[in-house]
GROMACS .gro file of C-alpha atoms in nm:
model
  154
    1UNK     CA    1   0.000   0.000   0.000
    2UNK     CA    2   0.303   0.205  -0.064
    3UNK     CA    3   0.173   0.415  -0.364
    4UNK     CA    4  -0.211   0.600  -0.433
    5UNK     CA    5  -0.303   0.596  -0.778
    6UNK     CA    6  -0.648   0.650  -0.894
    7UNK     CA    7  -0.700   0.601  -1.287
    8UNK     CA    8  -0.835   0.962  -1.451
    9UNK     CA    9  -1.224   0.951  -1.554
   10UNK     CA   10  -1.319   0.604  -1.342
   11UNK     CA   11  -1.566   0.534  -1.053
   12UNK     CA   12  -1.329   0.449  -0.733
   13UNK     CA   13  -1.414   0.264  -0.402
   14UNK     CA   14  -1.476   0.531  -0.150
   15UNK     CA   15  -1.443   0.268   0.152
   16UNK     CA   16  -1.111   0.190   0.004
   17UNK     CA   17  -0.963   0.519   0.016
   18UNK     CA   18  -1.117   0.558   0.363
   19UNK     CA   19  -0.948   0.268   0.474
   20UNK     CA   20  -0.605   0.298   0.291
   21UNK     CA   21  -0.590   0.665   0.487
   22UNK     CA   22  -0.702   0.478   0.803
   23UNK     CA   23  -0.384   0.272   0.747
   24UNK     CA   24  -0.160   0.534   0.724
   25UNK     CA   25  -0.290   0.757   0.968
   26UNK     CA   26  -0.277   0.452   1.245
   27UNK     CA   27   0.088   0.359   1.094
   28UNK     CA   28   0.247   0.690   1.133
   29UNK     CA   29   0.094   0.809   1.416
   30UNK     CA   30   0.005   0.568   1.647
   31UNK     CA   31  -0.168   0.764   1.922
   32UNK     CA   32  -0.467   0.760   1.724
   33UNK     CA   33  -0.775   0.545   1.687
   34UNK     CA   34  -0.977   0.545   1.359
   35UNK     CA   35  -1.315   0.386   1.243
   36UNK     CA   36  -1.508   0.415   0.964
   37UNK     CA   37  -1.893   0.450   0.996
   38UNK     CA   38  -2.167   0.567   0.732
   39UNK     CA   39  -1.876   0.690   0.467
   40UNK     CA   40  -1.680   0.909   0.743
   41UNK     CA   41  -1.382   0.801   0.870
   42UNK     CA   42  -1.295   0.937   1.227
   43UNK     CA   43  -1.003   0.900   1.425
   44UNK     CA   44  -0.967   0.990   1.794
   45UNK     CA   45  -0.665   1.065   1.989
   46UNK     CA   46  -0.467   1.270   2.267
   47UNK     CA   47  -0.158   1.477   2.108
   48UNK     CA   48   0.097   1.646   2.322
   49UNK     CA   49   0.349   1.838   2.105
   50UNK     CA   50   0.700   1.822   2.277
   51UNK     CA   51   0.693   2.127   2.534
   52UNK     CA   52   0.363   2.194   2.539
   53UNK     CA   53   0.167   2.214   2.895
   54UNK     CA   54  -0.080   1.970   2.816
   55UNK     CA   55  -0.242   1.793   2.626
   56UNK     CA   56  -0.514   1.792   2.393
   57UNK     CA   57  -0.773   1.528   2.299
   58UNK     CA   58  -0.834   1.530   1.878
   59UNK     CA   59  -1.085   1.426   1.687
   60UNK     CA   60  -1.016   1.391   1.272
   61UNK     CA   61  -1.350   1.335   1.039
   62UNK     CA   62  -1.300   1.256   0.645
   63UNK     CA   63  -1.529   1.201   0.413
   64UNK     CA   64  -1.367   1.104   0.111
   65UNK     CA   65  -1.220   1.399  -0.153
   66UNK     CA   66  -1.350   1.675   0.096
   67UNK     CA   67  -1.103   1.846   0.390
   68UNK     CA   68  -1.130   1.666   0.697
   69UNK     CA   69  -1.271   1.848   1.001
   70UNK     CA   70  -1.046   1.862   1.285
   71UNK     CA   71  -1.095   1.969   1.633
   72UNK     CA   72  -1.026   2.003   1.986
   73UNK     CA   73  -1.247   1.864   2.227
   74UNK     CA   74  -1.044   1.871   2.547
   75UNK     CA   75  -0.928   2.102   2.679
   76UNK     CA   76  -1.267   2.338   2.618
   77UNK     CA   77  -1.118   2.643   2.462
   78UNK     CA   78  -1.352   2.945   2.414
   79UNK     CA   79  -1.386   2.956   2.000
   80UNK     CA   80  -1.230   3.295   1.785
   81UNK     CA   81  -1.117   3.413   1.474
   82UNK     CA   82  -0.816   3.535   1.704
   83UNK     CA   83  -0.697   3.149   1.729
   84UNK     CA   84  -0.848   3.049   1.398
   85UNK     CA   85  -1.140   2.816   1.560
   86UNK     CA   86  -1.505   2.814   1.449
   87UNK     CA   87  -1.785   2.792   1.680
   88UNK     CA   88  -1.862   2.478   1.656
   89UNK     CA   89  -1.437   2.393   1.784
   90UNK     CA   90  -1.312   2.290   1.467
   91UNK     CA   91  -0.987   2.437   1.318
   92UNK     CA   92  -0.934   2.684   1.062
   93UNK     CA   93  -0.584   2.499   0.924
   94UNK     CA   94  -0.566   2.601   0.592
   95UNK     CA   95  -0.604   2.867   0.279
   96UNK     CA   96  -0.842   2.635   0.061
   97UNK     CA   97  -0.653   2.829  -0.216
   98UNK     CA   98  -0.312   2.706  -0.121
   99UNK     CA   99  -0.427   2.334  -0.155
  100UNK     CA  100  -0.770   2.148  -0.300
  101UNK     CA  101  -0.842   1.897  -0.120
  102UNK     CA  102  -0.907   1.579  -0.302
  103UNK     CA  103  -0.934   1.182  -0.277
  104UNK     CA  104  -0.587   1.140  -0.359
  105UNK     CA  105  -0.453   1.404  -0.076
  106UNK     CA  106  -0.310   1.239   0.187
  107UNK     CA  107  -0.441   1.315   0.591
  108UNK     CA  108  -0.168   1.217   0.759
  109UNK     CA  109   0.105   1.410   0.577
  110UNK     CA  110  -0.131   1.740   0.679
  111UNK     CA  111  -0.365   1.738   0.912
  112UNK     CA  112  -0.252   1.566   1.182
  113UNK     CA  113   0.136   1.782   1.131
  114UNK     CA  114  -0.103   2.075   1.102
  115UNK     CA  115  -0.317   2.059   1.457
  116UNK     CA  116   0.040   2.042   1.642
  117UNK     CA  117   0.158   2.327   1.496
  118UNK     CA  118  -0.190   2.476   1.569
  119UNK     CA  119  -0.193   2.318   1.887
  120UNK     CA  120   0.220   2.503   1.957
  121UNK     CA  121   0.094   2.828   1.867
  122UNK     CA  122  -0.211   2.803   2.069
  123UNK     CA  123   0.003   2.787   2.363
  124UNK     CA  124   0.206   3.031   2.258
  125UNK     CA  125  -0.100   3.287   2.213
  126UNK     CA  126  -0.190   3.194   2.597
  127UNK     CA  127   0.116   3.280   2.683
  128UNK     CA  128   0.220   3.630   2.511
  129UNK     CA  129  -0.105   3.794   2.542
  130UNK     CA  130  -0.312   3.716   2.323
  131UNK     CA  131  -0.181   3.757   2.028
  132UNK     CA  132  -0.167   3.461   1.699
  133UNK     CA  133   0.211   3.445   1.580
  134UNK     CA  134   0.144   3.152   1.342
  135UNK     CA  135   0.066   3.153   0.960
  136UNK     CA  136  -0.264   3.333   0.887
  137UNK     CA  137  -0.478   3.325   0.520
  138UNK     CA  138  -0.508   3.690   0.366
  139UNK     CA  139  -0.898   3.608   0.475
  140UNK     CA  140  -1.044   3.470   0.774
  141UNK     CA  141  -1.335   3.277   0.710
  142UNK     CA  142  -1.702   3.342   0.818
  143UNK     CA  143  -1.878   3.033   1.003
  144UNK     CA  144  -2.046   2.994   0.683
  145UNK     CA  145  -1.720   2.902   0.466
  146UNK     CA  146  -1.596   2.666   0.701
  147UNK     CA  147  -1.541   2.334   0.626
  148UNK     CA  148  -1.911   2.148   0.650
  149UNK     CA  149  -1.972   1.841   0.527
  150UNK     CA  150  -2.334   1.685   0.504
  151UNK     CA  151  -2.148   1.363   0.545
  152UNK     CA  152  -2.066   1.471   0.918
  153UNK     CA  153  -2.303   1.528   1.195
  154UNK     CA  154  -2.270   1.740   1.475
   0.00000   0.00000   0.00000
Protein backbone atom coordinates (compact mmCIF):
# COMPACT_ATOMS: atom_id res chain seq x y z
CA UNK A 1 0.00 0.00 0.00
CA UNK A 2 3.03 2.05 -0.64
CA UNK A 3 1.73 4.15 -3.64
CA UNK A 4 -2.11 6.00 -4.33
CA UNK A 5 -3.03 5.96 -7.78
CA UNK A 6 -6.48 6.50 -8.94
CA UNK A 7 -7.00 6.01 -12.87
CA UNK A 8 -8.35 9.62 -14.51
CA UNK A 9 -12.24 9.51 -15.54
CA UNK A 10 -13.19 6.04 -13.42
CA UNK A 11 -15.66 5.34 -10.53
CA UNK A 12 -13.29 4.49 -7.33
CA UNK A 13 -14.14 2.64 -4.02
CA UNK A 14 -14.76 5.31 -1.50
CA UNK A 15 -14.43 2.68 1.52
CA UNK A 16 -11.11 1.90 0.04
CA UNK A 17 -9.63 5.19 0.16
CA UNK A 18 -11.17 5.58 3.63
CA UNK A 19 -9.48 2.68 4.74
CA UNK A 20 -6.05 2.98 2.91
CA UNK A 21 -5.90 6.65 4.87
CA UNK A 22 -7.02 4.78 8.03
CA UNK A 23 -3.84 2.72 7.47
CA UNK A 24 -1.60 5.34 7.24
CA UNK A 25 -2.90 7.57 9.68
CA UNK A 26 -2.77 4.52 12.45
CA UNK A 27 0.88 3.59 10.94
CA UNK A 28 2.47 6.90 11.33
CA UNK A 29 0.94 8.09 14.16
CA UNK A 30 0.05 5.68 16.47
CA UNK A 31 -1.68 7.64 19.22
CA UNK A 32 -4.67 7.60 17.24
CA UNK A 33 -7.75 5.45 16.87
CA UNK A 34 -9.77 5.45 13.59
CA UNK A 35 -13.15 3.86 12.43
CA UNK A 36 -15.08 4.15 9.64
CA UNK A 37 -18.93 4.50 9.96
CA UNK A 38 -21.67 5.67 7.32
CA UNK A 39 -18.76 6.90 4.67
CA UNK A 40 -16.80 9.09 7.43
CA UNK A 41 -13.82 8.01 8.70
CA UNK A 42 -12.95 9.37 12.27
CA UNK A 43 -10.03 9.00 14.25
CA UNK A 44 -9.67 9.90 17.94
CA UNK A 45 -6.65 10.65 19.89
CA UNK A 46 -4.67 12.70 22.67
CA UNK A 47 -1.58 14.77 21.08
CA UNK A 48 0.97 16.46 23.22
CA UNK A 49 3.49 18.38 21.05
CA UNK A 50 7.00 18.22 22.77
CA UNK A 51 6.93 21.27 25.34
CA UNK A 52 3.63 21.94 25.39
CA UNK A 53 1.67 22.14 28.95
CA UNK A 54 -0.80 19.70 28.16
CA UNK A 55 -2.42 17.93 26.26
CA UNK A 56 -5.14 17.92 23.93
CA UNK A 57 -7.73 15.28 22.99
CA UNK A 58 -8.34 15.30 18.78
CA UNK A 59 -10.85 14.26 16.87
CA UNK A 60 -10.16 13.91 12.72
CA UNK A 61 -13.50 13.35 10.39
CA UNK A 62 -13.00 12.56 6.45
CA UNK A 63 -15.29 12.01 4.13
CA UNK A 64 -13.67 11.04 1.11
CA UNK A 65 -12.20 13.99 -1.53
CA UNK A 66 -13.50 16.75 0.96
CA UNK A 67 -11.03 18.46 3.90
CA UNK A 68 -11.30 16.66 6.97
CA UNK A 69 -12.71 18.48 10.01
CA UNK A 70 -10.46 18.62 12.85
CA UNK A 71 -10.95 19.69 16.33
CA UNK A 72 -10.26 20.03 19.86
CA UNK A 73 -12.47 18.64 22.27
CA UNK A 74 -10.44 18.71 25.47
CA UNK A 75 -9.28 21.02 26.79
CA UNK A 76 -12.67 23.38 26.18
CA UNK A 77 -11.18 26.43 24.62
CA UNK A 78 -13.52 29.45 24.14
CA UNK A 79 -13.86 29.56 20.00
CA UNK A 80 -12.30 32.95 17.85
CA UNK A 81 -11.17 34.13 14.74
CA UNK A 82 -8.16 35.35 17.04
CA UNK A 83 -6.97 31.49 17.29
CA UNK A 84 -8.48 30.49 13.98
CA UNK A 85 -11.40 28.16 15.60
CA UNK A 86 -15.05 28.14 14.49
CA UNK A 87 -17.85 27.92 16.80
CA UNK A 88 -18.62 24.78 16.56
CA UNK A 89 -14.37 23.93 17.84
CA UNK A 90 -13.12 22.90 14.67
CA UNK A 91 -9.87 24.37 13.18
CA UNK A 92 -9.34 26.84 10.62
CA UNK A 93 -5.84 24.99 9.24
CA UNK A 94 -5.66 26.01 5.92
CA UNK A 95 -6.04 28.67 2.79
CA UNK A 96 -8.42 26.35 0.61
CA UNK A 97 -6.53 28.29 -2.16
CA UNK A 98 -3.12 27.06 -1.21
CA UNK A 99 -4.27 23.34 -1.55
CA UNK A 100 -7.70 21.48 -3.00
CA UNK A 101 -8.42 18.97 -1.20
CA UNK A 102 -9.07 15.79 -3.02
CA UNK A 103 -9.34 11.82 -2.77
CA UNK A 104 -5.87 11.40 -3.59
CA UNK A 105 -4.53 14.04 -0.76
CA UNK A 106 -3.10 12.39 1.87
CA UNK A 107 -4.41 13.15 5.91
CA UNK A 108 -1.68 12.17 7.59
CA UNK A 109 1.05 14.10 5.77
CA UNK A 110 -1.31 17.40 6.79
CA UNK A 111 -3.65 17.38 9.12
CA UNK A 112 -2.52 15.66 11.82
CA UNK A 113 1.36 17.82 11.31
CA UNK A 114 -1.03 20.75 11.02
CA UNK A 115 -3.17 20.59 14.57
CA UNK A 116 0.40 20.42 16.42
CA UNK A 117 1.58 23.27 14.96
CA UNK A 118 -1.90 24.76 15.69
CA UNK A 119 -1.93 23.18 18.87
CA UNK A 120 2.20 25.03 19.57
CA UNK A 121 0.94 28.28 18.67
CA UNK A 122 -2.11 28.03 20.69
CA UNK A 123 0.03 27.87 23.63
CA UNK A 124 2.06 30.31 22.58
CA UNK A 125 -1.00 32.87 22.13
CA UNK A 126 -1.90 31.94 25.97
CA UNK A 127 1.16 32.80 26.83
CA UNK A 128 2.20 36.30 25.11
CA UNK A 129 -1.05 37.94 25.42
CA UNK A 130 -3.12 37.16 23.23
CA UNK A 131 -1.81 37.57 20.28
CA UNK A 132 -1.67 34.61 16.99
CA UNK A 133 2.11 34.45 15.80
CA UNK A 134 1.44 31.52 13.42
CA UNK A 135 0.66 31.53 9.60
CA UNK A 136 -2.64 33.33 8.87
CA UNK A 137 -4.78 33.25 5.20
CA UNK A 138 -5.08 36.90 3.66
CA UNK A 139 -8.98 36.08 4.75
CA UNK A 140 -10.44 34.70 7.74
CA UNK A 141 -13.35 32.77 7.10
CA UNK A 142 -17.02 33.42 8.18
CA UNK A 143 -18.78 30.33 10.03
CA UNK A 144 -20.46 29.94 6.83
CA UNK A 145 -17.20 29.02 4.66
CA UNK A 146 -15.96 26.66 7.01
CA UNK A 147 -15.41 23.34 6.26
CA UNK A 148 -19.11 21.48 6.50
CA UNK A 149 -19.72 18.41 5.27
CA UNK A 150 -23.34 16.85 5.04
CA UNK A 151 -21.48 13.63 5.45
CA UNK A 152 -20.66 14.71 9.18
CA UNK A 153 -23.03 15.28 11.95
CA UNK A 154 -22.70 17.40 14.75
Amino acid sequence: MSSFFLPKGKPYNKFAILRYQQELIERNFSFLKCSISNRVLTCVGWIQPDDCSCRYKIKIEYVVGKEPKSTILYPKILPSKEIHMYDDHSLCLHFPQDMKWNEKTKIYQYSIPWISEWVIYYEIYLLNGGKWEGRESPTHFTEEEKNINKDIED
